[in-house]
């Protein structure tokens, strides 16, 4: 045979191999497509079969590439990769141990360092977090079992499957779920969790035709046994001082019915409650809602300055402690939302690490430590974040974005575009199909349980039996020169600290 004959045979063989390889690739793609659409654990693969694997492959190789080209694990914003990965592993029930050493710089000013005890309690002396009563003067007080709970996310802002997964996960973990200001949906109730009904400025779900508070509707909401408390939303971290508009185009008949809106009309949230012009009005409003519902009532706000709030606590002392709110939720200026103007989300509102301490100290200064419970919110997603807040004086911590990560959020930053790839903040049925409730609720519960477990581990390490026994002296704050100082030396507490031991410098 001549050379040309051999060459032609080789080309034919290569062509055959090429066709076979292409055929195998096509068959594999079909198989992957079927398997991806049928599986329930990964929303990305259900919504983007086959090509979704590239994200997972790139993520797997990411550690290598990041060393040379991309941000390191602690550099991303608003939540870095280390924070997100901890939540993902906790949600999957995987171990959260790491090797070789911390990737966190311990010399950055503001970094908290917890002070381990020389002789911590033995394992059989360690206790779990005790329940805490909220609203002792109410007709129906709430005995809150969990120290870590789910912050407000409205149905409408997040999808039906997201609400269902959060509700069922909260029930599984024994934590409460805040409804957000969008009203009480059947999906909040379906999971069976304890609920905090948030009253926004639009009074969704409990409004009359003019948008004012309707006592009969309020009373009907309180009749739900699952609704344990009511939270008046004065402001939120991402956009303090600003209301909002839910365009009519985004209001489905279902959302309109739940929120008490007329089909075809925009949902208008004023920038504050019209009934509340001063601190006296605020106390009157709180007490009115408490009288109607019989349940604990508090409010959520962002601190701009603590100075005006001295008048608020002085007024409570003047009227008597029964007039006080049962709880106060403090949101930091770093709080998030689906959509907010950049100047507000970036630069308005005091950060939680400053705001929390100021309000705790005012409460304690006026002798209301055992009357008003403090709830901390605003970018507190990992056990160390929660532990710092408890040391600073919070009684509870709530998180929204931490639980979004447990649902599978990948920080795509598409919350305001109805294109959320994981089905959490979209009403696109195709994209919602990626969020499988029966899988995701277990992740929600696992994240909550892991956070509480590791919070209790930190408490054990610093030498107390359970987290609420932690005090400011148990955490040091890194200063500009790289040294650390105990928090109680920077901001001494107004409340008498039990379990008192000498503070170390």
GROMACS .gro file of C-alpha atoms in nm:
model
  505
    1UNK     CA    1   0.000   0.000   0.000
    2UNK     CA    2   0.119   0.344  -0.084
    3UNK     CA    3   0.174   0.627   0.160
    4UNK     CA    4  -0.146   0.795   0.042
    5UNK     CA    5  -0.349   0.485   0.117
    6UNK     CA    6  -0.212   0.479   0.473
    7UNK     CA    7  -0.282   0.848   0.511
    8UNK     CA    8  -0.643   0.810   0.397
    9UNK     CA    9  -0.701   0.517   0.632
   10UNK     CA   10  -0.556   0.718   0.921
   11UNK     CA   11  -0.780   1.013   0.839
   12UNK     CA   12  -1.084   0.786   0.821
   13UNK     CA   13  -0.993   0.632   1.156
   14UNK     CA   14  -0.948   0.978   1.313
   15UNK     CA   15  -1.283   1.089   1.169
   16UNK     CA   16  -1.451   0.780   1.315
   17UNK     CA   17  -1.293   0.841   1.654
   18UNK     CA   18  -1.403   1.207   1.638
   19UNK     CA   19  -1.762   1.106   1.560
   20UNK     CA   20  -1.759   0.851   1.843
   21UNK     CA   21  -1.622   1.108   2.089
   22UNK     CA   22  -1.884   1.364   1.984
   23UNK     CA   23  -2.152   1.099   2.023
   24UNK     CA   24  -2.029   1.008   2.371
   25UNK     CA   25  -2.025   1.377   2.467
   26UNK     CA   26  -2.380   1.425   2.340
   27UNK     CA   27  -2.503   1.114   2.524
   28UNK     CA   28  -2.325   1.226   2.841
   29UNK     CA   29  -2.482   1.571   2.812
   30UNK     CA   30  -2.827   1.415   2.775
   31UNK     CA   31  -2.764   1.191   3.075
   32UNK     CA   32  -2.639   1.483   3.282
   33UNK     CA   33  -2.940   1.689   3.175
   34UNK     CA   34  -3.184   1.421   3.291
   35UNK     CA   35  -3.000   1.359   3.617
   36UNK     CA   36  -2.960   1.731   3.691
   37UNK     CA   37  -3.329   1.804   3.635
   38UNK     CA   38  -3.433   1.510   3.853
   39UNK     CA   39  -3.199   1.575   4.148
   40UNK     CA   40  -3.323   1.796   4.431
   41UNK     CA   41  -3.014   1.897   4.626
   42UNK     CA   42  -2.870   2.165   4.398
   43UNK     CA   43  -3.080   2.453   4.265
   44UNK     CA   44  -2.815   2.563   4.014
   45UNK     CA   45  -2.808   2.222   3.844
   46UNK     CA   46  -3.188   2.200   3.833
   47UNK     CA   47  -3.218   2.545   3.676
   48UNK     CA   48  -2.908   2.519   3.456
   49UNK     CA   49  -2.857   2.149   3.381
   50UNK     CA   50  -2.521   2.046   3.236
   51UNK     CA   51  -2.370   2.396   3.220
   52UNK     CA   52  -2.424   2.434   3.595
   53UNK     CA   53  -2.145   2.181   3.644
   54UNK     CA   54  -1.895   2.436   3.518
   55UNK     CA   55  -1.963   2.651   3.824
   56UNK     CA   56  -1.893   2.356   4.052
   57UNK     CA   57  -1.580   2.262   3.860
   58UNK     CA   58  -1.453   2.620   3.867
   59UNK     CA   59  -1.535   2.642   4.237
   60UNK     CA   60  -1.338   2.327   4.299
   61UNK     CA   61  -1.040   2.476   4.114
   62UNK     CA   62  -1.101   2.817   4.270
   63UNK     CA   63  -0.865   2.770   4.561
   64UNK     CA   64  -0.577   2.721   4.318
   65UNK     CA   65  -0.671   3.011   4.089
   66UNK     CA   66  -0.746   3.250   4.376
   67UNK     CA   67  -0.390   3.219   4.502
   68UNK     CA   68  -0.270   3.393   4.186
   69UNK     CA   69  -0.554   3.589   4.027
   70UNK     CA   70  -0.855   3.649   4.252
   71UNK     CA   71  -0.955   3.777   4.597
   72UNK     CA   72  -0.843   3.575   4.894
   73UNK     CA   73  -1.092   3.402   5.120
   74UNK     CA   74  -1.130   3.697   5.358
   75UNK     CA   75  -1.142   3.978   5.101
   76UNK     CA   76  -1.482   3.960   4.930
   77UNK     CA   77  -1.777   4.186   5.013
   78UNK     CA   78  -2.042   4.200   5.143
   79UNK     CA   79  -1.973   3.847   5.272
   80UNK     CA   80  -1.640   3.685   5.211
   81UNK     CA   81  -1.579   3.333   5.093
   82UNK     CA   82  -1.476   3.207   5.437
   83UNK     CA   83  -1.807   3.322   5.588
   84UNK     CA   84  -2.013   3.169   5.309
   85UNK     CA   85  -1.821   2.841   5.307
   86UNK     CA   86  -1.875   2.801   5.681
   87UNK     CA   87  -2.250   2.839   5.630
   88UNK     CA   88  -2.255   2.600   5.333
   89UNK     CA   89  -2.070   2.332   5.529
   90UNK     CA   90  -2.287   2.382   5.837
   91UNK     CA   91  -2.602   2.362   5.623
   92UNK     CA   92  -2.485   2.035   5.474
   93UNK     CA   93  -2.415   1.893   5.820
   94UNK     CA   94  -2.046   1.865   5.740
   95UNK     CA   95  -1.766   1.922   5.987
   96UNK     CA   96  -1.633   2.275   6.009
   97UNK     CA   97  -1.282   2.193   6.124
   98UNK     CA   98  -0.995   2.343   5.924
   99UNK     CA   99  -0.628   2.260   5.889
  100UNK     CA  100  -0.295   2.437   5.925
  101UNK     CA  101  -0.413   2.759   6.086
  102UNK     CA  102  -0.646   3.055   6.057
  103UNK     CA  103  -0.666   3.260   5.736
  104UNK     CA  104  -0.802   3.551   5.939
  105UNK     CA  105  -0.569   3.838   6.018
  106UNK     CA  106  -0.577   3.899   6.393
  107UNK     CA  107  -0.413   4.241   6.370
  108UNK     CA  108  -0.692   4.430   6.189
  109UNK     CA  109  -0.844   4.694   6.421
  110UNK     CA  110  -1.185   4.593   6.550
  111UNK     CA  111  -1.122   4.218   6.532
  112UNK     CA  112  -1.276   4.043   6.835
  113UNK     CA  113  -1.061   3.789   7.020
  114UNK     CA  114  -1.236   3.577   7.280
  115UNK     CA  115  -1.052   3.519   7.607
  116UNK     CA  116  -1.031   3.150   7.680
  117UNK     CA  117  -1.047   3.055   8.047
  118UNK     CA  118  -0.759   2.890   8.228
  119UNK     CA  119  -0.995   2.627   8.367
  120UNK     CA  120  -1.313   2.607   8.156
  121UNK     CA  121  -1.609   2.398   8.276
  122UNK     CA  122  -1.580   2.026   8.219
  123UNK     CA  123  -1.797   1.878   7.947
  124UNK     CA  124  -2.050   1.745   8.196
  125UNK     CA  125  -2.078   2.092   8.355
  126UNK     CA  126  -2.163   2.264   8.028
  127UNK     CA  127  -2.526   2.370   7.970
  128UNK     CA  128  -2.727   2.452   7.660
  129UNK     CA  129  -2.877   2.798   7.618
  130UNK     CA  130  -3.175   2.851   7.845
  131UNK     CA  131  -3.508   2.987   7.710
  132UNK     CA  132  -3.584   3.353   7.783
  133UNK     CA  133  -3.923   3.512   7.844
  134UNK     CA  134  -4.021   3.817   7.637
  135UNK     CA  135  -4.312   4.035   7.748
  136UNK     CA  136  -4.368   3.931   8.110
  137UNK     CA  137  -4.655   4.184   8.149
  138UNK     CA  138  -4.845   4.063   7.841
  139UNK     CA  139  -5.157   3.849   7.852
  140UNK     CA  140  -4.962   3.595   7.643
  141UNK     CA  141  -4.585   3.621   7.711
  142UNK     CA  142  -4.346   3.443   7.477
  143UNK     CA  143  -4.097   3.194   7.613
  144UNK     CA  144  -3.834   3.209   7.338
  145UNK     CA  145  -3.627   2.891   7.322
  146UNK     CA  146  -3.359   2.992   7.073
  147UNK     CA  147  -3.090   3.258   7.102
  148UNK     CA  148  -3.037   3.266   6.720
  149UNK     CA  149  -3.333   3.324   6.489
  150UNK     CA  150  -3.444   3.427   6.140
  151UNK     CA  151  -3.478   3.798   6.065
  152UNK     CA  152  -3.752   3.956   5.853
  153UNK     CA  153  -3.785   3.852   5.488
  154UNK     CA  154  -4.123   3.920   5.326
  155UNK     CA  155  -4.315   3.692   5.096
  156UNK     CA  156  -4.289   3.887   4.774
  157UNK     CA  157  -3.932   3.986   4.842
  158UNK     CA  158  -3.851   3.616   4.862
  159UNK     CA  159  -4.030   3.333   4.686
  160UNK     CA  160  -4.293   3.088   4.803
  161UNK     CA  161  -4.050   2.791   4.822
  162UNK     CA  162  -3.801   3.008   5.013
  163UNK     CA  163  -4.064   3.103   5.273
  164UNK     CA  164  -4.176   2.742   5.303
  165UNK     CA  165  -3.821   2.616   5.350
  166UNK     CA  166  -3.749   2.882   5.614
  167UNK     CA  167  -4.071   2.806   5.800
  168UNK     CA  168  -4.017   2.432   5.803
  169UNK     CA  169  -3.650   2.473   5.889
  170UNK     CA  170  -3.731   2.709   6.176
  171UNK     CA  171  -3.976   2.457   6.315
  172UNK     CA  172  -3.720   2.179   6.284
  173UNK     CA  173  -3.454   2.384   6.465
  174UNK     CA  174  -3.688   2.533   6.729
  175UNK     CA  175  -3.621   2.895   6.631
  176UNK     CA  176  -3.850   3.182   6.540
  177UNK     CA  177  -3.913   3.324   6.193
  178UNK     CA  178  -3.987   3.693   6.133
  179UNK     CA  179  -4.248   3.739   5.857
  180UNK     CA  180  -4.100   4.061   5.723
  181UNK     CA  181  -4.330   4.354   5.649
  182UNK     CA  182  -4.516   4.182   5.364
  183UNK     CA  183  -4.787   4.024   5.579
  184UNK     CA  184  -4.861   3.671   5.694
  185UNK     CA  185  -4.873   3.423   5.407
  186UNK     CA  186  -5.006   3.065   5.424
  187UNK     CA  187  -4.648   2.955   5.360
  188UNK     CA  188  -4.530   3.112   5.686
  189UNK     CA  189  -4.793   2.914   5.873
  190UNK     CA  190  -4.751   2.588   5.684
  191UNK     CA  191  -4.414   2.504   5.835
  192UNK     CA  192  -4.542   2.533   6.193
  193UNK     CA  193  -4.267   2.763   6.323
  194UNK     CA  194  -4.304   3.034   6.587
  195UNK     CA  195  -4.360   3.363   6.402
  196UNK     CA  196  -4.286   3.728   6.469
  197UNK     CA  197  -4.529   3.944   6.272
  198UNK     CA  198  -4.352   4.252   6.141
  199UNK     CA  199  -4.560   4.568   6.103
  200UNK     CA  200  -4.409   4.791   5.836
  201UNK     CA  201  -4.512   5.145   5.757
  202UNK     CA  202  -4.764   5.021   5.498
  203UNK     CA  203  -4.935   4.799   5.762
  204UNK     CA  204  -4.953   4.513   5.509
  205UNK     CA  205  -5.200   4.246   5.614
  206UNK     CA  206  -5.355   4.455   5.891
  207UNK     CA  207  -5.453   4.772   5.702
  208UNK     CA  208  -5.783   4.927   5.607
  209UNK     CA  209  -5.857   5.062   5.258
  210UNK     CA  210  -5.677   5.388   5.341
  211UNK     CA  211  -5.364   5.211   5.463
  212UNK     CA  212  -5.427   5.273   5.833
  213UNK     CA  213  -5.403   5.013   6.110
  214UNK     CA  214  -5.716   4.800   6.131
  215UNK     CA  215  -5.761   4.669   6.485
  216UNK     CA  216  -5.995   4.388   6.379
  217UNK     CA  217  -5.741   4.256   6.131
  218UNK     CA  218  -5.466   4.299   6.389
  219UNK     CA  219  -5.671   4.101   6.639
  220UNK     CA  220  -5.727   3.828   6.379
  221UNK     CA  221  -5.350   3.801   6.322
  222UNK     CA  222  -5.289   3.769   6.694
  223UNK     CA  223  -5.543   3.486   6.708
  224UNK     CA  224  -5.297   3.265   6.519
  225UNK     CA  225  -5.125   3.061   6.789
  226UNK     CA  226  -4.803   3.055   6.586
  227UNK     CA  227  -4.780   3.436   6.589
  228UNK     CA  228  -4.589   3.492   6.912
  229UNK     CA  229  -4.486   3.859   6.890
  230UNK     CA  230  -4.530   4.178   6.687
  231UNK     CA  231  -4.238   4.389   6.566
  232UNK     CA  232  -4.295   4.749   6.452
  233UNK     CA  233  -4.045   4.828   6.180
  234UNK     CA  234  -3.925   5.187   6.215
  235UNK     CA  235  -3.626   5.149   5.983
  236UNK     CA  236  -3.385   4.891   5.844
  237UNK     CA  237  -3.012   4.891   5.797
  238UNK     CA  238  -2.999   4.907   5.417
  239UNK     CA  239  -3.221   5.214   5.379
  240UNK     CA  240  -3.292   5.400   5.703
  241UNK     CA  241  -3.534   5.688   5.664
  242UNK     CA  242  -3.665   5.567   5.328
  243UNK     CA  243  -3.988   5.391   5.241
  244UNK     CA  244  -4.049   5.195   4.926
  245UNK     CA  245  -4.275   5.113   4.634
  246UNK     CA  246  -4.377   4.765   4.530
  247UNK     CA  247  -4.476   4.824   4.165
  248UNK     CA  248  -4.815   4.694   4.056
  249UNK     CA  249  -4.643   4.485   3.788
  250UNK     CA  250  -4.477   4.278   4.061
  251UNK     CA  251  -4.794   4.231   4.266
  252UNK     CA  252  -4.959   3.901   4.188
  253UNK     CA  253  -5.320   3.839   4.297
  254UNK     CA  254  -5.182   3.622   4.576
  255UNK     CA  255  -4.948   3.894   4.704
  256UNK     CA  256  -5.226   4.154   4.678
  257UNK     CA  257  -5.458   3.937   4.888
  258UNK     CA  258  -5.196   3.874   5.158
  259UNK     CA  259  -5.085   4.237   5.178
  260UNK     CA  260  -5.434   4.387   5.159
  261UNK     CA  261  -5.378   4.568   4.831
  262UNK     CA  262  -5.607   4.622   4.535
  263UNK     CA  263  -5.498   4.451   4.214
  264UNK     CA  264  -5.331   4.697   3.980
  265UNK     CA  265  -5.222   4.944   4.248
  266UNK     CA  266  -4.869   5.007   4.370
  267UNK     CA  267  -4.781   4.910   4.726
  268UNK     CA  268  -4.657   5.228   4.894
  269UNK     CA  269  -4.454   5.209   5.215
  270UNK     CA  270  -4.410   5.556   5.371
  271UNK     CA  271  -4.071   5.641   5.513
  272UNK     CA  272  -4.214   5.621   5.866
  273UNK     CA  273  -4.534   5.541   6.056
  274UNK     CA  274  -4.779   5.831   6.028
  275UNK     CA  275  -4.908   5.763   6.380
  276UNK     CA  276  -4.564   5.816   6.534
  277UNK     CA  277  -4.432   6.174   6.549
  278UNK     CA  278  -4.231   6.147   6.870
  279UNK     CA  279  -4.126   5.906   7.145
  280UNK     CA  280  -4.454   5.950   7.330
  281UNK     CA  281  -4.644   5.846   7.018
  282UNK     CA  282  -4.412   5.547   6.979
  283UNK     CA  283  -4.488   5.423   7.331
  284UNK     CA  284  -4.861   5.483   7.272
  285UNK     CA  285  -4.845   5.286   6.947
  286UNK     CA  286  -4.662   4.998   7.113
  287UNK     CA  287  -4.909   4.982   7.399
  288UNK     CA  288  -5.210   5.002   7.166
  289UNK     CA  289  -5.087   4.701   6.965
  290UNK     CA  290  -5.009   4.513   7.286
  291UNK     CA  291  -5.356   4.587   7.428
  292UNK     CA  292  -5.525   4.464   7.110
  293UNK     CA  293  -5.314   4.152   7.061
  294UNK     CA  294  -5.220   4.057   7.417
  295UNK     CA  295  -4.878   3.954   7.288
  296UNK     CA  296  -4.525   4.100   7.320
  297UNK     CA  297  -4.458   4.405   7.103
  298UNK     CA  298  -4.124   4.560   7.014
  299UNK     CA  299  -3.970   4.764   6.736
  300UNK     CA  300  -3.681   4.749   6.493
  301UNK     CA  301  -3.467   5.047   6.403
  302UNK     CA  302  -3.130   5.168   6.285
  303UNK     CA  303  -2.937   5.395   6.520
  304UNK     CA  304  -2.828   5.724   6.369
  305UNK     CA  305  -2.730   5.874   6.703
  306UNK     CA  306  -2.793   5.736   7.050
  307UNK     CA  307  -2.841   6.083   7.199
  308UNK     CA  308  -3.212   6.124   7.111
  309UNK     CA  309  -3.292   5.782   7.252
  310UNK     CA  310  -3.196   5.892   7.603
  311UNK     CA  311  -3.526   6.081   7.600
  312UNK     CA  312  -3.707   5.761   7.503
  313UNK     CA  313  -3.574   5.560   7.797
  314UNK     CA  314  -3.630   5.851   8.036
  315UNK     CA  315  -3.993   5.864   7.921
  316UNK     CA  316  -4.034   5.493   7.996
  317UNK     CA  317  -3.908   5.548   8.350
  318UNK     CA  318  -4.151   5.836   8.386
  319UNK     CA  319  -4.451   5.634   8.262
  320UNK     CA  320  -4.352   5.311   8.431
  321UNK     CA  321  -4.178   5.002   8.299
  322UNK     CA  322  -4.506   4.840   8.189
  323UNK     CA  323  -4.519   5.104   7.914
  324UNK     CA  324  -4.185   4.982   7.773
  325UNK     CA  325  -4.149   4.781   7.454
  326UNK     CA  326  -4.098   4.414   7.526
  327UNK     CA  327  -3.800   4.399   7.291
  328UNK     CA  328  -3.592   4.623   7.068
  329UNK     CA  329  -3.431   4.495   6.749
  330UNK     CA  330  -3.121   4.692   6.650
  331UNK     CA  331  -3.024   4.670   6.285
  332UNK     CA  332  -2.679   4.784   6.181
  333UNK     CA  333  -2.618   5.021   5.893
  334UNK     CA  334  -2.450   4.728   5.714
  335UNK     CA  335  -2.785   4.547   5.690
  336UNK     CA  336  -2.903   4.433   5.351
  337UNK     CA  337  -3.218   4.423   5.140
  338UNK     CA  338  -3.328   4.330   4.791
  339UNK     CA  339  -3.295   4.685   4.658
  340UNK     CA  340  -3.177   5.011   4.813
  341UNK     CA  341  -3.014   5.336   4.696
  342UNK     CA  342  -2.636   5.312   4.711
  343UNK     CA  343  -2.586   5.622   4.931
  344UNK     CA  344  -2.814   5.475   5.196
  345UNK     CA  345  -2.683   5.120   5.177
  346UNK     CA  346  -2.322   5.244   5.189
  347UNK     CA  347  -2.314   5.542   5.421
  348UNK     CA  348  -2.625   5.591   5.635
  349UNK     CA  349  -2.682   5.426   5.973
  350UNK     CA  350  -2.451   5.334   6.257
  351UNK     CA  351  -2.274   4.995   6.226
  352UNK     CA  352  -2.404   4.723   6.457
  353UNK     CA  353  -2.079   4.706   6.656
  354UNK     CA  354  -2.130   5.063   6.772
  355UNK     CA  355  -2.510   5.084   6.774
  356UNK     CA  356  -2.572   4.770   6.982
  357UNK     CA  357  -2.351   4.879   7.270
  358UNK     CA  358  -2.499   5.230   7.282
  359UNK     CA  359  -2.859   5.110   7.308
  360UNK     CA  360  -2.774   4.830   7.552
  361UNK     CA  361  -2.603   5.083   7.777
  362UNK     CA  362  -2.900   5.321   7.765
  363UNK     CA  363  -3.138   5.040   7.853
  364UNK     CA  364  -2.922   4.935   8.145
  365UNK     CA  365  -2.856   5.292   8.260
  366UNK     CA  366  -3.231   5.336   8.312
  367UNK     CA  367  -3.269   5.007   8.498
  368UNK     CA  368  -3.457   4.822   8.223
  369UNK     CA  369  -3.217   4.530   8.175
  370UNK     CA  370  -3.469   4.266   8.280
  371UNK     CA  371  -3.768   4.440   8.118
  372UNK     CA  372  -3.655   4.504   7.759
  373UNK     CA  373  -3.490   4.229   7.556
  374UNK     CA  374  -3.237   4.336   7.296
  375UNK     CA  375  -3.219   4.164   6.957
  376UNK     CA  376  -2.913   4.227   6.738
  377UNK     CA  377  -2.928   4.212   6.358
  378UNK     CA  378  -2.708   4.323   6.072
  379UNK     CA  379  -2.452   4.095   5.905
  380UNK     CA  380  -2.415   3.857   6.202
  381UNK     CA  381  -2.397   3.520   6.027
  382UNK     CA  382  -2.124   3.311   6.191
  383UNK     CA  383  -2.088   3.186   6.552
  384UNK     CA  384  -1.815   3.440   6.634
  385UNK     CA  385  -2.041   3.726   6.513
  386UNK     CA  386  -2.321   3.600   6.736
  387UNK     CA  387  -2.086   3.550   7.031
  388UNK     CA  388  -1.958   3.908   7.003
  389UNK     CA  389  -2.316   4.043   7.005
  390UNK     CA  390  -2.403   3.840   7.316
  391UNK     CA  391  -2.089   3.966   7.492
  392UNK     CA  392  -2.186   4.322   7.400
  393UNK     CA  393  -2.524   4.280   7.568
  394UNK     CA  394  -2.771   4.135   7.316
  395UNK     CA  395  -3.021   3.879   7.440
  396UNK     CA  396  -3.093   3.737   7.094
  397UNK     CA  397  -2.939   3.757   6.748
  398UNK     CA  398  -3.131   3.739   6.419
  399UNK     CA  399  -2.998   3.689   6.068
  400UNK     CA  400  -3.157   3.707   5.724
  401UNK     CA  401  -2.866   3.672   5.483
  402UNK     CA  402  -2.709   3.388   5.679
  403UNK     CA  403  -3.026   3.188   5.627
  404UNK     CA  404  -3.036   3.289   5.260
  405UNK     CA  405  -2.693   3.128   5.225
  406UNK     CA  406  -2.829   2.815   5.395
  407UNK     CA  407  -3.101   2.807   5.126
  408UNK     CA  408  -2.827   2.803   4.862
  409UNK     CA  409  -2.772   3.175   4.791
  410UNK     CA  410  -2.444   3.224   4.600
  411UNK     CA  411  -2.426   3.604   4.645
  412UNK     CA  412  -2.510   3.659   4.280
  413UNK     CA  413  -2.639   4.009   4.374
  414UNK     CA  414  -2.949   3.966   4.154
  415UNK     CA  415  -3.208   4.006   4.434
  416UNK     CA  416  -3.372   4.308   4.271
  417UNK     CA  417  -3.384   4.172   3.914
  418UNK     CA  418  -3.615   3.869   3.945
  419UNK     CA  419  -3.333   3.657   3.805
  420UNK     CA  420  -3.200   3.499   4.126
  421UNK     CA  421  -3.031   3.181   3.998
  422UNK     CA  422  -3.112   2.985   4.315
  423UNK     CA  423  -3.485   3.061   4.323
  424UNK     CA  424  -3.479   3.255   4.652
  425UNK     CA  425  -3.566   3.612   4.547
  426UNK     CA  426  -3.745   3.548   4.220
  427UNK     CA  427  -4.103   3.481   4.115
  428UNK     CA  428  -3.997   3.310   3.793
  429UNK     CA  429  -4.148   2.959   3.825
  430UNK     CA  430  -3.861   2.808   3.629
  431UNK     CA  431  -3.599   2.950   3.864
  432UNK     CA  432  -3.807   2.872   4.172
  433UNK     CA  433  -3.804   2.510   4.061
  434UNK     CA  434  -3.440   2.488   4.164
  435UNK     CA  435  -3.525   2.543   4.530
  436UNK     CA  436  -3.657   2.211   4.656
  437UNK     CA  437  -3.826   2.274   4.991
  438UNK     CA  438  -3.786   1.921   5.126
  439UNK     CA  439  -3.410   1.946   5.087
  440UNK     CA  440  -3.356   2.311   5.175
  441UNK     CA  441  -3.550   2.318   5.502
  442UNK     CA  442  -3.309   2.062   5.641
  443UNK     CA  443  -3.020   2.290   5.549
  444UNK     CA  444  -3.189   2.584   5.724
  445UNK     CA  445  -3.227   2.378   6.040
  446UNK     CA  446  -2.872   2.241   6.020
  447UNK     CA  447  -2.726   2.592   5.988
  448UNK     CA  448  -2.920   2.720   6.288
  449UNK     CA  449  -2.824   2.423   6.502
  450UNK     CA  450  -2.456   2.444   6.402
  451UNK     CA  451  -2.442   2.817   6.480
  452UNK     CA  452  -2.593   2.767   6.824
  453UNK     CA  453  -2.370   2.468   6.895
  454UNK     CA  454  -2.051   2.659   6.811
  455UNK     CA  455  -2.177   2.966   7.000
  456UNK     CA  456  -2.211   2.743   7.305
  457UNK     CA  457  -1.861   2.608   7.234
  458UNK     CA  458  -1.719   2.963   7.248
  459UNK     CA  459  -1.905   3.025   7.574
  460UNK     CA  460  -1.759   2.705   7.716
  461UNK     CA  461  -1.411   2.811   7.608
  462UNK     CA  462  -1.429   3.149   7.784
  463UNK     CA  463  -1.532   2.975   8.105
  464UNK     CA  464  -1.911   3.013   8.139
  465UNK     CA  465  -2.184   2.754   8.130
  466UNK     CA  466  -2.399   2.902   7.853
  467UNK     CA  467  -2.381   3.195   7.607
  468UNK     CA  468  -2.591   3.451   7.794
  469UNK     CA  469  -2.339   3.438   8.078
  470UNK     CA  470  -2.076   3.588   7.848
  471UNK     CA  471  -1.987   3.949   7.925
  472UNK     CA  472  -1.779   4.225   7.768
  473UNK     CA  473  -1.476   4.120   7.966
  474UNK     CA  474  -1.475   3.789   7.777
  475UNK     CA  475  -1.382   3.950   7.443
  476UNK     CA  476  -1.085   4.166   7.350
  477UNK     CA  477  -1.090   4.413   7.060
  478UNK     CA  478  -0.780   4.465   6.846
  479UNK     CA  479  -0.662   4.828   6.841
  480UNK     CA  480  -0.485   5.033   6.574
  481UNK     CA  481  -0.141   4.938   6.709
  482UNK     CA  482  -0.219   4.567   6.680
  483UNK     CA  483  -0.266   4.505   7.053
  484UNK     CA  484  -0.602   4.409   7.202
  485UNK     CA  485  -0.801   4.555   7.491
  486UNK     CA  486  -1.094   4.394   7.678
  487UNK     CA  487  -1.426   4.534   7.557
  488UNK     CA  488  -1.532   4.627   7.910
  489UNK     CA  489  -1.230   4.857   7.933
  490UNK     CA  490  -1.328   5.032   7.610
  491UNK     CA  491  -1.699   5.060   7.698
  492UNK     CA  492  -1.775   4.964   8.060
  493UNK     CA  493  -2.118   4.812   8.111
  494UNK     CA  494  -2.392   4.994   8.305
  495UNK     CA  495  -2.535   4.659   8.412
  496UNK     CA  496  -2.384   4.477   8.708
  497UNK     CA  497  -2.189   4.186   8.565
  498UNK     CA  498  -2.243   3.865   8.753
  499UNK     CA  499  -1.985   3.584   8.735
  500UNK     CA  500  -1.735   3.861   8.811
  501UNK     CA  501  -1.366   3.789   8.779
  502UNK     CA  502  -1.073   4.030   8.753
  503UNK     CA  503  -1.032   4.172   8.403
  504UNK     CA  504  -0.705   4.093   8.234
  505UNK     CA  505  -0.521   4.361   8.043
   0.00000   0.00000   0.00000
